[in-house]
PDB file as gemmi writes it, atoms N, CA and C in Angstrom:
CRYST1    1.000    1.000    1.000  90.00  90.00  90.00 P 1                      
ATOM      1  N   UNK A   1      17.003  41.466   0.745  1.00  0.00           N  
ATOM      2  CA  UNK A   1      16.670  40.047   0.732  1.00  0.00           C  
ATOM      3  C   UNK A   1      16.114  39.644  -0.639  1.00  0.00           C  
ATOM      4  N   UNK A   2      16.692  38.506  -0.923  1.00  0.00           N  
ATOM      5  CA  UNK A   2      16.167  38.008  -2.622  1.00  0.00           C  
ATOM      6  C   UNK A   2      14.520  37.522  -2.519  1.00  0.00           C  
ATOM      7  N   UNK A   3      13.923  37.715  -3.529  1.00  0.00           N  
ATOM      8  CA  UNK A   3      12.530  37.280  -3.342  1.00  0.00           C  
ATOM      9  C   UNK A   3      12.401  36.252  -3.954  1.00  0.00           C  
ATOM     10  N   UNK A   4      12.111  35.282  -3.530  1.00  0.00           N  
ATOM     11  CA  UNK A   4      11.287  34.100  -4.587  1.00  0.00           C  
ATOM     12  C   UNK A   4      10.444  33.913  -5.475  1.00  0.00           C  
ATOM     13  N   UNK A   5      10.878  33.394  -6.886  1.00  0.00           N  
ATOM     14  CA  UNK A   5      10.146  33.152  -7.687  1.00  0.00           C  
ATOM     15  C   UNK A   5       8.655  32.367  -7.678  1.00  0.00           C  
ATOM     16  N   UNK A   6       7.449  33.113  -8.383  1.00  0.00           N  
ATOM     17  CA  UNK A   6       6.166  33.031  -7.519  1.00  0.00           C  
ATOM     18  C   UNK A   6       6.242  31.666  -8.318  1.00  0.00           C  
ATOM     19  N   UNK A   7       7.141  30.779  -9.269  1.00  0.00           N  
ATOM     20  CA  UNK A   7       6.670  30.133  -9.677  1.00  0.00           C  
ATOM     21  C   UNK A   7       6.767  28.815  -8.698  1.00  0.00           C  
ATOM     22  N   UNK A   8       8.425  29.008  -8.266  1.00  0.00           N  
ATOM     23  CA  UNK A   8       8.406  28.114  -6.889  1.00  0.00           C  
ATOM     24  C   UNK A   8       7.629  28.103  -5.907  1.00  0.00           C  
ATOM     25  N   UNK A   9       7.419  29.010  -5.558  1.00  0.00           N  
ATOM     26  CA  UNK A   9       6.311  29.205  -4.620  1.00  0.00           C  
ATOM     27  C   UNK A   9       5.140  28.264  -4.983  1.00  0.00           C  
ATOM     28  N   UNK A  10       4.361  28.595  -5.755  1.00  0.00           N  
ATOM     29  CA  UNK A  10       3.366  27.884  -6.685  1.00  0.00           C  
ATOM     30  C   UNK A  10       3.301  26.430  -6.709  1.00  0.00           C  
ATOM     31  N   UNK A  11       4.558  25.661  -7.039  1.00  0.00           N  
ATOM     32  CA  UNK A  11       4.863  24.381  -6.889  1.00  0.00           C  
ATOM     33  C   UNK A  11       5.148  24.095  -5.828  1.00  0.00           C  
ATOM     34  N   UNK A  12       5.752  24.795  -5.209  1.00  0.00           N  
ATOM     35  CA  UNK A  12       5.809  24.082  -3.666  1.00  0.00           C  
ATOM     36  C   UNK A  12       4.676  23.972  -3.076  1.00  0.00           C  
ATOM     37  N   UNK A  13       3.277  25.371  -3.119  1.00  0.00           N  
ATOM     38  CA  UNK A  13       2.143  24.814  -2.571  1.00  0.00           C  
ATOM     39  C   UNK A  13       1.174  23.462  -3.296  1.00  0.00           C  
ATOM     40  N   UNK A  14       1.409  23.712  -4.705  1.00  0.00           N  
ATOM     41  CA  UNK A  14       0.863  23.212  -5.117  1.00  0.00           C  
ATOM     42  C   UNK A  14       0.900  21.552  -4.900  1.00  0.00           C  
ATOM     43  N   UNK A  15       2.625  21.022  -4.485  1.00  0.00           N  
ATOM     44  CA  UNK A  15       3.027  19.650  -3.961  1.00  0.00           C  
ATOM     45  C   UNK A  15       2.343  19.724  -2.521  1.00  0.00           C  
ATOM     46  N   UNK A  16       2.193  20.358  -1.996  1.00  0.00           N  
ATOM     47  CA  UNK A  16       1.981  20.308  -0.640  1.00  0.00           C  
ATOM     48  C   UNK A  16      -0.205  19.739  -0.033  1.00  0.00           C  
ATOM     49  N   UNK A  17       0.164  20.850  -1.501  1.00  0.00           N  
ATOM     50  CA  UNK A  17      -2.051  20.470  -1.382  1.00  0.00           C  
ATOM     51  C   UNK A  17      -2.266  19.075  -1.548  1.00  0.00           C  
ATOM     52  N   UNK A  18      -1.535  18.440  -2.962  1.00  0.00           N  
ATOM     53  CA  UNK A  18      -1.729  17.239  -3.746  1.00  0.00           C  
ATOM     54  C   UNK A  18      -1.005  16.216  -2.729  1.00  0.00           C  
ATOM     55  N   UNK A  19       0.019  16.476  -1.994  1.00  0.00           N  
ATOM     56  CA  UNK A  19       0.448  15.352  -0.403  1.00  0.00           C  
ATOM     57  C   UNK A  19      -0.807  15.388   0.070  1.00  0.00           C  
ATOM     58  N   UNK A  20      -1.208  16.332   1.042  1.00  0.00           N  
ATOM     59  CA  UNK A  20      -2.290  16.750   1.738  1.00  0.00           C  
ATOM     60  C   UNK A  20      -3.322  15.839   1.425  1.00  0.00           C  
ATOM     61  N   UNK A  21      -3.571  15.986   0.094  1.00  0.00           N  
ATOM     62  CA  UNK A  21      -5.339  15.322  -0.525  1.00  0.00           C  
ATOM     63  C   UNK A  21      -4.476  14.029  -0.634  1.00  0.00           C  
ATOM     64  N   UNK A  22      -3.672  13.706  -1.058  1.00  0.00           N  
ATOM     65  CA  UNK A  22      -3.603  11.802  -0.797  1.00  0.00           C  
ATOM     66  C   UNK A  22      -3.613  11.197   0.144  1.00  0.00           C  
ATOM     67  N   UNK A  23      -2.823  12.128   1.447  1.00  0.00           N  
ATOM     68  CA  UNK A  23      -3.053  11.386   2.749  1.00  0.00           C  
ATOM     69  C   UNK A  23      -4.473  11.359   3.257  1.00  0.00           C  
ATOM     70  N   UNK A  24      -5.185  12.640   3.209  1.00  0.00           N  
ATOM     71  CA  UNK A  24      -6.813  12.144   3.091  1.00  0.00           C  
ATOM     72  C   UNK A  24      -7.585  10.942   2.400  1.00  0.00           C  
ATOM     73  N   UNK A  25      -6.994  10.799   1.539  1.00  0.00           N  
ATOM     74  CA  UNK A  25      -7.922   9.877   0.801  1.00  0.00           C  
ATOM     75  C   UNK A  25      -7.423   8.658   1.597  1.00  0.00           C  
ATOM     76  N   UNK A  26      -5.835   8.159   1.919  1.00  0.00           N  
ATOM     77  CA  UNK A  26      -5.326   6.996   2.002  1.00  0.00           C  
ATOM     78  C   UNK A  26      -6.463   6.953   3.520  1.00  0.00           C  
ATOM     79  N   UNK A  27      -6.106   7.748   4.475  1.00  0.00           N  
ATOM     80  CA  UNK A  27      -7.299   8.028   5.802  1.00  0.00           C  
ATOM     81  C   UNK A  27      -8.661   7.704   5.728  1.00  0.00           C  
ATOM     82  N   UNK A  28      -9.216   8.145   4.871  1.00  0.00           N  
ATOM     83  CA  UNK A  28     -10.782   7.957   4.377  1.00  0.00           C  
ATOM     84  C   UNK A  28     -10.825   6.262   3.824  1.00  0.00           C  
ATOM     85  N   UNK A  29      -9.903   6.500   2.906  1.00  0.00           N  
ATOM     86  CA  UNK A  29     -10.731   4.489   2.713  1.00  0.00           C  
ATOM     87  C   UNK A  29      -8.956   3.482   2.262  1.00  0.00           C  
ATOM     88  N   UNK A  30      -8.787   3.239   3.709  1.00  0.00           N  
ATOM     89  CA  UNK A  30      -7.710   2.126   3.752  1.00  0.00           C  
ATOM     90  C   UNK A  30      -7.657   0.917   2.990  1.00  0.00           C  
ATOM     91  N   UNK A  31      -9.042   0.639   3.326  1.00  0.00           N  
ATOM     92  CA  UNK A  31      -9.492  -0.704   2.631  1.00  0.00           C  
ATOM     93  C   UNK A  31      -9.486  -0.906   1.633  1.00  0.00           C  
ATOM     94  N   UNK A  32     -10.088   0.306   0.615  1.00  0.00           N  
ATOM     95  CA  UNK A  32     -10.427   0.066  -1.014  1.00  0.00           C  
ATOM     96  C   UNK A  32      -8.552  -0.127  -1.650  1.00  0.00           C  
ATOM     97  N   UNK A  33      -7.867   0.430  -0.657  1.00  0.00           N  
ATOM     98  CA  UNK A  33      -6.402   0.604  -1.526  1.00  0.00           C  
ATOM     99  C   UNK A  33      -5.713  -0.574  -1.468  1.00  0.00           C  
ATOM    100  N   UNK A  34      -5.924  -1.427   0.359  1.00  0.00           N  
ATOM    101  CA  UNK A  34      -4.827  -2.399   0.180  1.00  0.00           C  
ATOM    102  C   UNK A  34      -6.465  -3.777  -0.561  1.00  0.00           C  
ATOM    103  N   UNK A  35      -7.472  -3.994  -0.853  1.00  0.00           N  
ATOM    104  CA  UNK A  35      -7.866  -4.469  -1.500  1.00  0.00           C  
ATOM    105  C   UNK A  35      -7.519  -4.488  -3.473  1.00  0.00           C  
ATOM    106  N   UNK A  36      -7.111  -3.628  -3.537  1.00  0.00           N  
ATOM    107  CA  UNK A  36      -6.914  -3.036  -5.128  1.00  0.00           C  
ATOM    108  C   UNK A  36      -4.784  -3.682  -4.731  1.00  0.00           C  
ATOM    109  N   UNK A  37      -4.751  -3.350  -3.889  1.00  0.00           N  
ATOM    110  CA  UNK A  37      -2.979  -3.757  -4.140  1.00  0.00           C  
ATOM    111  C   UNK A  37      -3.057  -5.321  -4.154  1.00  0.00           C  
ATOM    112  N   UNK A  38      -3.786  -6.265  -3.402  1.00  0.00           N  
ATOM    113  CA  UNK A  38      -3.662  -7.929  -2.909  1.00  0.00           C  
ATOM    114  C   UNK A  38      -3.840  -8.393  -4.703  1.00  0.00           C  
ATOM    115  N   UNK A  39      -5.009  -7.575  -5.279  1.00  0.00           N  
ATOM    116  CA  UNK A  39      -5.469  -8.143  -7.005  1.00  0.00           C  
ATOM    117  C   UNK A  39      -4.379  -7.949  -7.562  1.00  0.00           C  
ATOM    118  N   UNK A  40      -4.115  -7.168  -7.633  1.00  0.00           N  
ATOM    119  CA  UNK A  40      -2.895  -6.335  -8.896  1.00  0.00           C  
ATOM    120  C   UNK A  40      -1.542  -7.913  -8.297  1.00  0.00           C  
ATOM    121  N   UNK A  41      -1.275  -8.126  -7.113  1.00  0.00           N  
ATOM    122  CA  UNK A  41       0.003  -9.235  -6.709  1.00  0.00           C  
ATOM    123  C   UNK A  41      -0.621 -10.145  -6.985  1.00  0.00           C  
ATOM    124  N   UNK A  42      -1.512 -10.809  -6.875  1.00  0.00           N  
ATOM    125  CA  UNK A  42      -1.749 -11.910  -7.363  1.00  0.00           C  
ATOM    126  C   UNK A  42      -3.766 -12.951  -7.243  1.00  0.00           C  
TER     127      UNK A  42                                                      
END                                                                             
């Protein structure tokens, strides 16, 4: 069986942590984000 390169490996966890921690944050404070999106439109 071929082994995978640890570098893929690496990036794949590494995308997976950095998903992970944004959906936390978006969870933790809804408000501060769609307040910061309404300024930025208009």
């Amino acid at each position: 069986e071929p082994i995978p390169e640890p570098t893929s490996t690496l990036s794949l966890l590494s995308l997976g942590i950095l998903g992970a921690g944004a959906t936390l944050k978006r969870k933790l404070k809804p408000s501060n984000s769609i307040e910061k999106e309404t300024t930025k439109v208009g």
